[in-house]
mmCIF file of C-alpha atoms in Angstrom:
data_model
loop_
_atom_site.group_PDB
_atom_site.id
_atom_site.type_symbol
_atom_site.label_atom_id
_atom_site.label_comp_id
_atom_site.label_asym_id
_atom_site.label_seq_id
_atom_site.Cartn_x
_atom_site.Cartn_y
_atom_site.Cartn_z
ATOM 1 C CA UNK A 1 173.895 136.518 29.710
ATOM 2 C CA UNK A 2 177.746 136.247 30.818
ATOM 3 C CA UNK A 3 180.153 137.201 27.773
ATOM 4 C CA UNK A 4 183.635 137.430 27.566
ATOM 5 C CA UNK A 5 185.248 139.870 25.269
ATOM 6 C CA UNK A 6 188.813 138.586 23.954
ATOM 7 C CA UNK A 7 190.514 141.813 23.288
ATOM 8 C CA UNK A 8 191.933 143.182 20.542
ATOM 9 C CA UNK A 9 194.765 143.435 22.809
ATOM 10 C CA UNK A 10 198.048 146.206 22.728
ATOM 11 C CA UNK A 11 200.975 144.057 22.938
ATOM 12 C CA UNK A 12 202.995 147.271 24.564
ATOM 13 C CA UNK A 13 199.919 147.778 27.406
ATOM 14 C CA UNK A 14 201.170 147.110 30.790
ATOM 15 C CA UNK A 15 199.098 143.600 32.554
ATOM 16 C CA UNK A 16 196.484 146.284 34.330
ATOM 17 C CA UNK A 17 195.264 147.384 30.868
ATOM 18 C CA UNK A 18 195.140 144.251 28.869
ATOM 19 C CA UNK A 19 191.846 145.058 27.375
ATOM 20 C CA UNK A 20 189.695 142.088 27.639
ATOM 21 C CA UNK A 21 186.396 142.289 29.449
ATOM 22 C CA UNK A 22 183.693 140.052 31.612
ATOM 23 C CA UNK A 23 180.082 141.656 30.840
ATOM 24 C CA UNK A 24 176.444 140.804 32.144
ATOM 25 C CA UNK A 25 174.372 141.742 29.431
ATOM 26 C CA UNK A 26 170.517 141.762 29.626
ATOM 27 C CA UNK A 27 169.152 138.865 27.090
ATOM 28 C CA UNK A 28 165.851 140.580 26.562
ATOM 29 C CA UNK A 29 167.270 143.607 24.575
ATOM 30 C CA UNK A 30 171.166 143.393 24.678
ATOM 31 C CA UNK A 31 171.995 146.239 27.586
ATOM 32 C CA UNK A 32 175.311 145.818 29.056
ATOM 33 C CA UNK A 33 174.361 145.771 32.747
ATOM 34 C CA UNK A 34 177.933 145.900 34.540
ATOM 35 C CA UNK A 35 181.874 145.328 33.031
ATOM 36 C CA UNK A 36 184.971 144.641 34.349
ATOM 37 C CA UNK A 37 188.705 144.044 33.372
ATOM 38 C CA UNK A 38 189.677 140.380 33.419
ATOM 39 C CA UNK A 39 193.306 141.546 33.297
ATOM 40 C CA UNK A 40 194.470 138.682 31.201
ATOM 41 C CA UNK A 41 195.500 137.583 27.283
ATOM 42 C CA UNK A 42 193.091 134.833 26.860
ATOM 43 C CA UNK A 43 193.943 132.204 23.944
ATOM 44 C CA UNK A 44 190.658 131.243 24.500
ATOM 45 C CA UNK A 45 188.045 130.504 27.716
ATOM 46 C CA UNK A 46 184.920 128.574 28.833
ATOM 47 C CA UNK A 47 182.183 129.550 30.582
ATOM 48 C CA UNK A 48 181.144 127.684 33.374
ATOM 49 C CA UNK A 49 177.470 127.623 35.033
ATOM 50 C CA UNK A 50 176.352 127.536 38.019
ATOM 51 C CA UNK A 51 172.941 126.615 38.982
ATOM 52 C CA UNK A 52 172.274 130.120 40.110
ATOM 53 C CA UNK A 53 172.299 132.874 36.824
ATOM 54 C CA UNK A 54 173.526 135.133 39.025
ATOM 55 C CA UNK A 55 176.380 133.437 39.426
ATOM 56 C CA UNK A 56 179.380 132.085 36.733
ATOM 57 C CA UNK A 57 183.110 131.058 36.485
ATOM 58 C CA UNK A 58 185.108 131.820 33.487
ATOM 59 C CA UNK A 59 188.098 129.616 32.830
ATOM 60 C CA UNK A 60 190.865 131.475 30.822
ATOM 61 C CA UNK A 61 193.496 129.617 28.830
ATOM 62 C CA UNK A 62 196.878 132.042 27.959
ATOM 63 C CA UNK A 63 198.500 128.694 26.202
ATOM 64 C CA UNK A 64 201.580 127.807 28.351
ATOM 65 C CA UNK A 65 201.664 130.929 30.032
ATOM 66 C CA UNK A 66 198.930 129.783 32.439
ATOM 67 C CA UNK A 67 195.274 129.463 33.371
ATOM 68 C CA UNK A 68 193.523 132.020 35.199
ATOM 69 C CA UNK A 69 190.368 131.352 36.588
ATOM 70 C CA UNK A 70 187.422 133.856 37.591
ATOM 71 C CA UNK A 71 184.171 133.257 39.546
ATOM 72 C CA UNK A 72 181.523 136.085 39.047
ATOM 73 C CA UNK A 73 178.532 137.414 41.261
ATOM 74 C CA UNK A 74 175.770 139.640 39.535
ATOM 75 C CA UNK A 75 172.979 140.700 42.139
ATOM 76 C CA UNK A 76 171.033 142.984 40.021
ATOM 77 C CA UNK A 77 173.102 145.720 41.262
ATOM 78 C CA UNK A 78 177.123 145.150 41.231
ATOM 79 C CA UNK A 79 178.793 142.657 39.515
ATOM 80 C CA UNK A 80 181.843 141.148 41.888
ATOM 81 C CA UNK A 81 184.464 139.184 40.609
ATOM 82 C CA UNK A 82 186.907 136.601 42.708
ATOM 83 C CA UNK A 83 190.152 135.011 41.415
ATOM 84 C CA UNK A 84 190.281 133.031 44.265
ATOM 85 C CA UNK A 85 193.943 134.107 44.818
ATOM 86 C CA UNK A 86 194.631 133.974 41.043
ATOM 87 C CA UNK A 87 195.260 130.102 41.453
ATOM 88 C CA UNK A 88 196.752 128.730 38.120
ATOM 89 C CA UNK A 89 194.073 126.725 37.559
ATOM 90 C CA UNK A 90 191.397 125.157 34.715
ATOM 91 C CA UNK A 91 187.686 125.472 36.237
ATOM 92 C CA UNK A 92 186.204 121.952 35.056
ATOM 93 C CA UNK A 93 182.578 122.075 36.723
ATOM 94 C CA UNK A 94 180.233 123.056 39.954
ATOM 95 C CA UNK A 95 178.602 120.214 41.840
ATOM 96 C CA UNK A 96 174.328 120.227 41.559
ATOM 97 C CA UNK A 97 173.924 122.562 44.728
ATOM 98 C CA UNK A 98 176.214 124.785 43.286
ATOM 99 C CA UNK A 99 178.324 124.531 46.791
ATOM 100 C CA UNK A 100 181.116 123.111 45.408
ATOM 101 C CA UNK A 101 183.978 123.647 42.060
ATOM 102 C CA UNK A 102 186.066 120.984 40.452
ATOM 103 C CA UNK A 103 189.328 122.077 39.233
ATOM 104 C CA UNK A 104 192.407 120.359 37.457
ATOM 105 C CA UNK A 105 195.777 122.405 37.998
ATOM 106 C CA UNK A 106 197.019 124.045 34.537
ATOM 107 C CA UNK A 107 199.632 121.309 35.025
ATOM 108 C CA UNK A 108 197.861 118.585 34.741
ATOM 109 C CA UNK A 109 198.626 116.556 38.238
ATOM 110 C CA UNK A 110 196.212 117.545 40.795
ATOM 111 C CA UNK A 111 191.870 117.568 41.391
ATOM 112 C CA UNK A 112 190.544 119.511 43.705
ATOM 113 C CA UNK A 113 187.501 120.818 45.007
ATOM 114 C CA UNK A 114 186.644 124.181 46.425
ATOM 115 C CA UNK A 115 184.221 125.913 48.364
ATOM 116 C CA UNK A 116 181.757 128.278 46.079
ATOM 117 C CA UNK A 117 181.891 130.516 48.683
ATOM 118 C CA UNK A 118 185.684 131.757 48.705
ATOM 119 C CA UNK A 119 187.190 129.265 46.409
ATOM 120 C CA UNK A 120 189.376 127.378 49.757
ATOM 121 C CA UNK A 121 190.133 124.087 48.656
ATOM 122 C CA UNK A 122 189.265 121.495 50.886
ATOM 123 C CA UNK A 123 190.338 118.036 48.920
ATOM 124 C CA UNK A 124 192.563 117.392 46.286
ATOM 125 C CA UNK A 125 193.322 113.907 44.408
ATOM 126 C CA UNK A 126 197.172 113.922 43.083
ATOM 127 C CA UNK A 127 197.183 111.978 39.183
ATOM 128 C CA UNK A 128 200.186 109.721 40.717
ATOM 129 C CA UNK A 129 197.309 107.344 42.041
ATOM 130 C CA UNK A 130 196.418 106.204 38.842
ATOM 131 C CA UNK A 131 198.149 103.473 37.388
ATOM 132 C CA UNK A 132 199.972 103.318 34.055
ATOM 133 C CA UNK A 133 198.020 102.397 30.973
ATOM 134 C CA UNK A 134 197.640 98.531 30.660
ATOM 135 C CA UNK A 135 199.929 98.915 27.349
ATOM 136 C CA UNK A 136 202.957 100.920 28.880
ATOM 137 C CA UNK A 137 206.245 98.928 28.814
ATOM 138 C CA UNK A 138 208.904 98.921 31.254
ATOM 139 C CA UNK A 139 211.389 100.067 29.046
ATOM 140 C CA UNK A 140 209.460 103.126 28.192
ATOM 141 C CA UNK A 141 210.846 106.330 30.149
ATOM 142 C CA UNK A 142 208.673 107.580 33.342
ATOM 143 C CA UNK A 143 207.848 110.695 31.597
ATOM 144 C CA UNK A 144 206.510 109.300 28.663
ATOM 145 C CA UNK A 145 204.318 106.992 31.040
ATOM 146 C CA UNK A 146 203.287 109.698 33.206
ATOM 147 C CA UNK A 147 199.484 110.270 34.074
ATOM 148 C CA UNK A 148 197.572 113.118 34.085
ATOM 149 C CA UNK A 149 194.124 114.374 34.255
ATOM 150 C CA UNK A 150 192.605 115.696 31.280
ATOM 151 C CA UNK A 151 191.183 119.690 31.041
ATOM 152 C CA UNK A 152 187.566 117.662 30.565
ATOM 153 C CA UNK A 153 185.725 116.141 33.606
ATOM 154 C CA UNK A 154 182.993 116.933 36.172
ATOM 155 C CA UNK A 155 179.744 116.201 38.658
ATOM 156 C CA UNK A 156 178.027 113.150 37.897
ATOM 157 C CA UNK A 157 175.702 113.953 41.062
ATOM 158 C CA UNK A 158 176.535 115.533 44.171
ATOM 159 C CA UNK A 159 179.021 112.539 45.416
ATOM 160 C CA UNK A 160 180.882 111.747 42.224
ATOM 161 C CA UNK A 161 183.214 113.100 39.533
ATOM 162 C CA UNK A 162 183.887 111.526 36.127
ATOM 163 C CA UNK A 163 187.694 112.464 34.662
ATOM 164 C CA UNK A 164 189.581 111.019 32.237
ATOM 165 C CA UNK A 165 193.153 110.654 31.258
ATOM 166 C CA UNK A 166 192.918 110.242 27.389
ATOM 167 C CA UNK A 167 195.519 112.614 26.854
ATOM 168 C CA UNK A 168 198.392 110.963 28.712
ATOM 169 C CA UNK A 169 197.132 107.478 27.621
ATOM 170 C CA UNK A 170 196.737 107.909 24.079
ATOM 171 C CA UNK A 171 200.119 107.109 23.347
ATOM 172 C CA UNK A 172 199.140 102.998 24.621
ATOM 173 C CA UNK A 173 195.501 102.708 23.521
ATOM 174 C CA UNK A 174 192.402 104.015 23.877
ATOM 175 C CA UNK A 175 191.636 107.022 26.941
ATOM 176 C CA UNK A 176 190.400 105.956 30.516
ATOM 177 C CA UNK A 177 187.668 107.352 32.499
ATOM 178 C CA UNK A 178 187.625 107.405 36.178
ATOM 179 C CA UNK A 179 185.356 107.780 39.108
ATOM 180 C CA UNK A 180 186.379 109.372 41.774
ATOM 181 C CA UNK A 181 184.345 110.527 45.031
ATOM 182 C CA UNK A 182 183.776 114.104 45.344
ATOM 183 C CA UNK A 183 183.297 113.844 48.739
ATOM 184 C CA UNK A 184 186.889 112.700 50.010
ATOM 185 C CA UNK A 185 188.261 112.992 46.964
ATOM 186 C CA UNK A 186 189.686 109.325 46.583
ATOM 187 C CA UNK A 187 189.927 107.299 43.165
ATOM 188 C CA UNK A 188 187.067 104.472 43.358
ATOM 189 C CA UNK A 189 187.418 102.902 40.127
ATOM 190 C CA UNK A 190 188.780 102.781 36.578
ATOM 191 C CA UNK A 191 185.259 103.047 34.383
ATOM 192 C CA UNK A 192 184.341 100.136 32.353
ATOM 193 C CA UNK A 193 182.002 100.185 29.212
ATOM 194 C CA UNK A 194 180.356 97.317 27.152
ATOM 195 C CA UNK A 195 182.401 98.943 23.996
ATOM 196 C CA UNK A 196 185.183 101.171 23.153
ATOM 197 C CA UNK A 197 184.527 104.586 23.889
ATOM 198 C CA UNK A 198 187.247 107.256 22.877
ATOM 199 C CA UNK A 199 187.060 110.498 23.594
ATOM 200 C CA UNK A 200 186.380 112.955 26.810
ATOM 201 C CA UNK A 201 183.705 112.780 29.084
ATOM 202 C CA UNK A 202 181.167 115.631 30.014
ATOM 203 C CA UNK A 203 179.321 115.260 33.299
ATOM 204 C CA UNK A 204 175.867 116.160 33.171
ATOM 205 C CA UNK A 205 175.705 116.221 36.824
ATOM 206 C CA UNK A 206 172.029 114.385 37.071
ATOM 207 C CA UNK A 207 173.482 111.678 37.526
ATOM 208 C CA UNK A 208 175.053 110.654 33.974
ATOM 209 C CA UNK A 209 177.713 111.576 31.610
ATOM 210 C CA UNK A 210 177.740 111.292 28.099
ATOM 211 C CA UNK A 211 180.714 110.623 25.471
ATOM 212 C CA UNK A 212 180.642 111.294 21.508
ATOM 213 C CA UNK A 213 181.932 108.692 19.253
ATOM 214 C CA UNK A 214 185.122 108.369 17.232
ATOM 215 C CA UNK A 215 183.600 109.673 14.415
ATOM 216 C CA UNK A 216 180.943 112.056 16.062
ATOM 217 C CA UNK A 217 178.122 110.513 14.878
ATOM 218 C CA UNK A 218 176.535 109.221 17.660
ATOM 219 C CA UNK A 219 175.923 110.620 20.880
ATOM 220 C CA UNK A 220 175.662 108.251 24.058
ATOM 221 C CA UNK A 221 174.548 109.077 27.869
ATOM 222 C CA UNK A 222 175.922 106.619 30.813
ATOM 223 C CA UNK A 223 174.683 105.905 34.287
ATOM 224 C CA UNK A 224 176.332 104.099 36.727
#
């Protein structure tokens, strides 16, 4: 088990000595098997899996002050933590061989993927590819009209990502999803459905995705 302890935090304590801590704790009887500083002031954070337990990103949210992002390696023995060089970035998923992370920029504007093994980013899809919503006016200002990716998105298999922009477009109308190859990193297609369907979507990375209704009371898996 990965667990990340959220402080309590001394406002006065200099950024070394923060507070908050990553542990790998034995699930069979609760023995913390290694520790280690995050060094940040986490608003909140996700764990991230990766198909090997051994391994796990943590994706740290300090509100506007930033995003951190971690990637941990447990080997029985030590537990060794990367920041990947403390990129301000939200950790969104890892691709089915575990080879590969998705990650939106804590600004909103750029995808990329990264190696597992150091974190080097090797493609990267800028949000000023997408078109505007369908509904957005002319007279409305560019910065209200402005698209972005939303902190929700992911593997659908090994070759393709499912994102969404239902932040930036819910101003217009209802949210749009996206496909986008993971490969080159190039937009392929704005994702249709045969009914409205609000909301973000989670990758499952098997191949579907699934969404949860307006009023969360139905749960439904896609498939291209």
């Amino acid at each position: 088990m990965w667990a990340h302890v959220h402080g309590p935090l001394e406002h006065d304590a200099p950024d070394h000595d923060r507070g908050e801590e990553w542990l790998v704790i034995d699930a069979a009887d609760g023995t913390v098997l290694a520790r280690t500083q995050t060094r940040t002031a986490a608003a909140g954070s996700v764990h991230v899996p990766h198909p090997d337990p051994g391994q796990m990103g943590l994706t740290i949210g300090e509100g506007q002050d930033g995003s951190p992002l971690r990637w941990g390696k447990w080997d029985g023995h030590a537990l060794i933590v990367h920041s990947f060089g403390d990129e301000d970035r939200v950790l969104l998923g890892v691709s089915p061989s575990g080879d590969r992370l998705l990650t939106v920029t804590h600004d909103q504007d750029v995808l990329a993927i990264h190696l597992v093994a150091d974190g080097s980013v090797v493609a990267e899809l800028n949000a000023d590819v997408l078109p505007p919503h369908p509904a957005f006016e002319e007279e409305t200002t560019d910065d209200e009209a402005q698209v972005f990716f939303d902190y929700e998105g992911g593997f659908i298999d090994e070759n393709a990502l499912v994102v969404g922009t239902i932040e930036s477009d819910e101003e217009f109308g209802t949210g749009r999803h996206w496909l986008v190859d993971a490969v080159h990193m190039q937009l392929i297609d704005q994702i249709t459905y045969p009914f409205e369907v609000p909301g973000l979507p989670k990758a499952l990375g098997d191949g579907t995705w699934y969404t949860v209704s307006n009023l969360d009371h139905a749960l439904h898996i896609w498939a291209l």
